[in-house]
Amino acid sequence: MATASAGGGFARKLKAFWNHPAGPKTIHFWAPTFKWGISLANIADMQRPPEKISLPQQCAITATGIIWSRYSTQITPVNYNLLAVNAFMAVTGMYQLSRKLNHEYGTPQKA
């Protein structure tokens, strides 16, 4: 009996997720989901030497992350998938920017 009610609870939650305004039947779910690819690529770029990091690209990633993180908290319903991916983009972008700027301006150039 307890198993049947637990299964019913799961089915109810799955149905609520499926029918949510930011659920998998909408672009509001899939756009941020695929945007995780950019964040994962940025993590992979952490192995790159700092001189090969693109300053304009990392500025764009950081700005996008900050702006859209704020936006995702202001819309109704709040899109937590969008918030998570953009917060992650902002953090990884800031880390890459710090690596680039530290390399360019923080270390003395050898003659």
Coordinates of C-alpha atoms in Angstrom, one line a residue:
M1 CA 0.0 0.0 0.0
A2 CA 2.8 2.4 0.9
T3 CA 4.5 1.6 -2.4
A4 CA 1.4 2.4 -4.4
S5 CA 1.1 5.8 -2.8
A6 CA 4.8 6.5 -3.3
G7 CA 4.5 5.6 -7.0
G8 CA 1.4 7.8 -7.3
G9 CA 3.4 10.7 -5.7
F10 CA 6.2 10.2 -8.3
A11 CA 3.7 10.1 -11.2
R12 CA 2.0 13.3 -9.9
K13 CA 5.4 15.1 -9.6
L14 CA 6.4 13.9 -13.1
K15 CA 3.1 15.1 -14.5
A16 CA 3.5 18.5 -12.8
F17 CA 7.1 18.8 -14.2
W18 CA 5.9 17.8 -17.7
N19 CA 3.1 20.4 -17.6
H20 CA 5.1 23.2 -15.9
P21 CA 5.2 26.5 -17.8
A22 CA 9.0 26.1 -18.0
G23 CA 8.9 22.3 -18.5
P24 CA 10.2 20.1 -21.2
K25 CA 7.3 20.9 -23.6
T26 CA 8.6 24.5 -23.9
I27 CA 11.6 26.4 -25.2
H28 CA 12.0 27.7 -21.7
F29 CA 13.3 24.3 -20.7
W30 CA 15.4 23.4 -23.8
A31 CA 17.2 26.7 -24.4
P32 CA 18.9 26.7 -21.0
T33 CA 19.5 22.9 -21.2
F34 CA 21.5 23.3 -24.4
K35 CA 23.2 26.4 -23.0
W36 CA 25.0 24.1 -20.5
G37 CA 27.1 23.1 -23.5
I38 CA 28.7 26.5 -23.5
S39 CA 29.5 26.2 -19.8
L40 CA 31.0 22.7 -20.2
A41 CA 33.1 24.0 -23.1
N42 CA 34.3 26.8 -20.8
I43 CA 35.3 24.3 -18.2
A44 CA 37.2 22.3 -20.8
D45 CA 39.0 25.6 -21.7
M46 CA 40.4 25.8 -18.2
Q47 CA 43.1 23.4 -19.5
R48 CA 44.2 25.9 -22.2
P49 CA 47.1 28.2 -21.7
P50 CA 46.0 31.7 -20.6
E51 CA 47.5 33.3 -23.7
K52 CA 45.0 31.4 -25.8
I53 CA 42.0 32.6 -23.9
S54 CA 39.8 35.1 -25.8
L55 CA 39.2 38.2 -23.7
P56 CA 36.2 39.4 -25.8
Q57 CA 34.6 35.9 -25.6
Q58 CA 35.1 35.6 -21.8
C59 CA 33.7 39.1 -21.3
A60 CA 30.6 38.1 -23.4
I61 CA 30.2 34.9 -21.4
T62 CA 30.5 36.7 -18.1
A63 CA 28.1 39.5 -19.0
T64 CA 25.6 37.0 -20.5
G65 CA 25.7 35.0 -17.3
I66 CA 25.2 38.0 -15.0
I67 CA 22.5 39.6 -17.1
W68 CA 20.4 36.5 -17.7
S69 CA 20.8 35.3 -14.1
R70 CA 19.1 38.4 -12.9
Y71 CA 16.5 38.1 -15.7
S72 CA 15.7 34.5 -14.7
T73 CA 14.7 35.6 -11.2
Q74 CA 12.4 38.3 -12.5
I75 CA 10.2 36.3 -14.8
T76 CA 7.1 34.3 -13.9
P77 CA 7.5 31.5 -13.3
V78 CA 11.1 31.7 -12.1
N79 CA 13.2 29.5 -14.4
Y80 CA 15.7 27.8 -12.1
N81 CA 17.3 25.9 -15.0
L82 CA 18.0 29.3 -16.7
L83 CA 19.3 30.7 -13.4
A84 CA 21.6 27.8 -12.7
V85 CA 23.2 27.7 -16.2
N86 CA 23.7 31.5 -16.3
A87 CA 25.1 31.7 -12.8
F88 CA 27.5 28.9 -13.8
M89 CA 28.4 30.8 -17.0
A90 CA 29.1 34.0 -15.0
V91 CA 31.4 32.1 -12.5
T92 CA 33.3 30.2 -15.2
G93 CA 33.6 33.4 -17.3
M94 CA 35.0 35.4 -14.3
Y95 CA 37.5 32.6 -13.5
Q96 CA 38.7 32.6 -17.1
L97 CA 38.9 36.4 -17.2
S98 CA 41.0 36.3 -14.0
R99 CA 43.3 33.8 -15.6
K100 CA 43.7 35.9 -18.7
L101 CA 44.1 39.2 -16.9
N102 CA 46.6 37.8 -14.4
H103 CA 48.6 36.4 -17.3
E104 CA 48.5 39.7 -19.3
Y105 CA 49.0 42.2 -16.4
G106 CA 50.1 40.2 -13.4
T107 CA 53.2 38.5 -14.5
P108 CA 56.3 40.3 -15.7
Q109 CA 57.3 39.7 -19.4
K110 CA 60.6 38.0 -20.0
A111 CA 63.0 39.9 -22.3

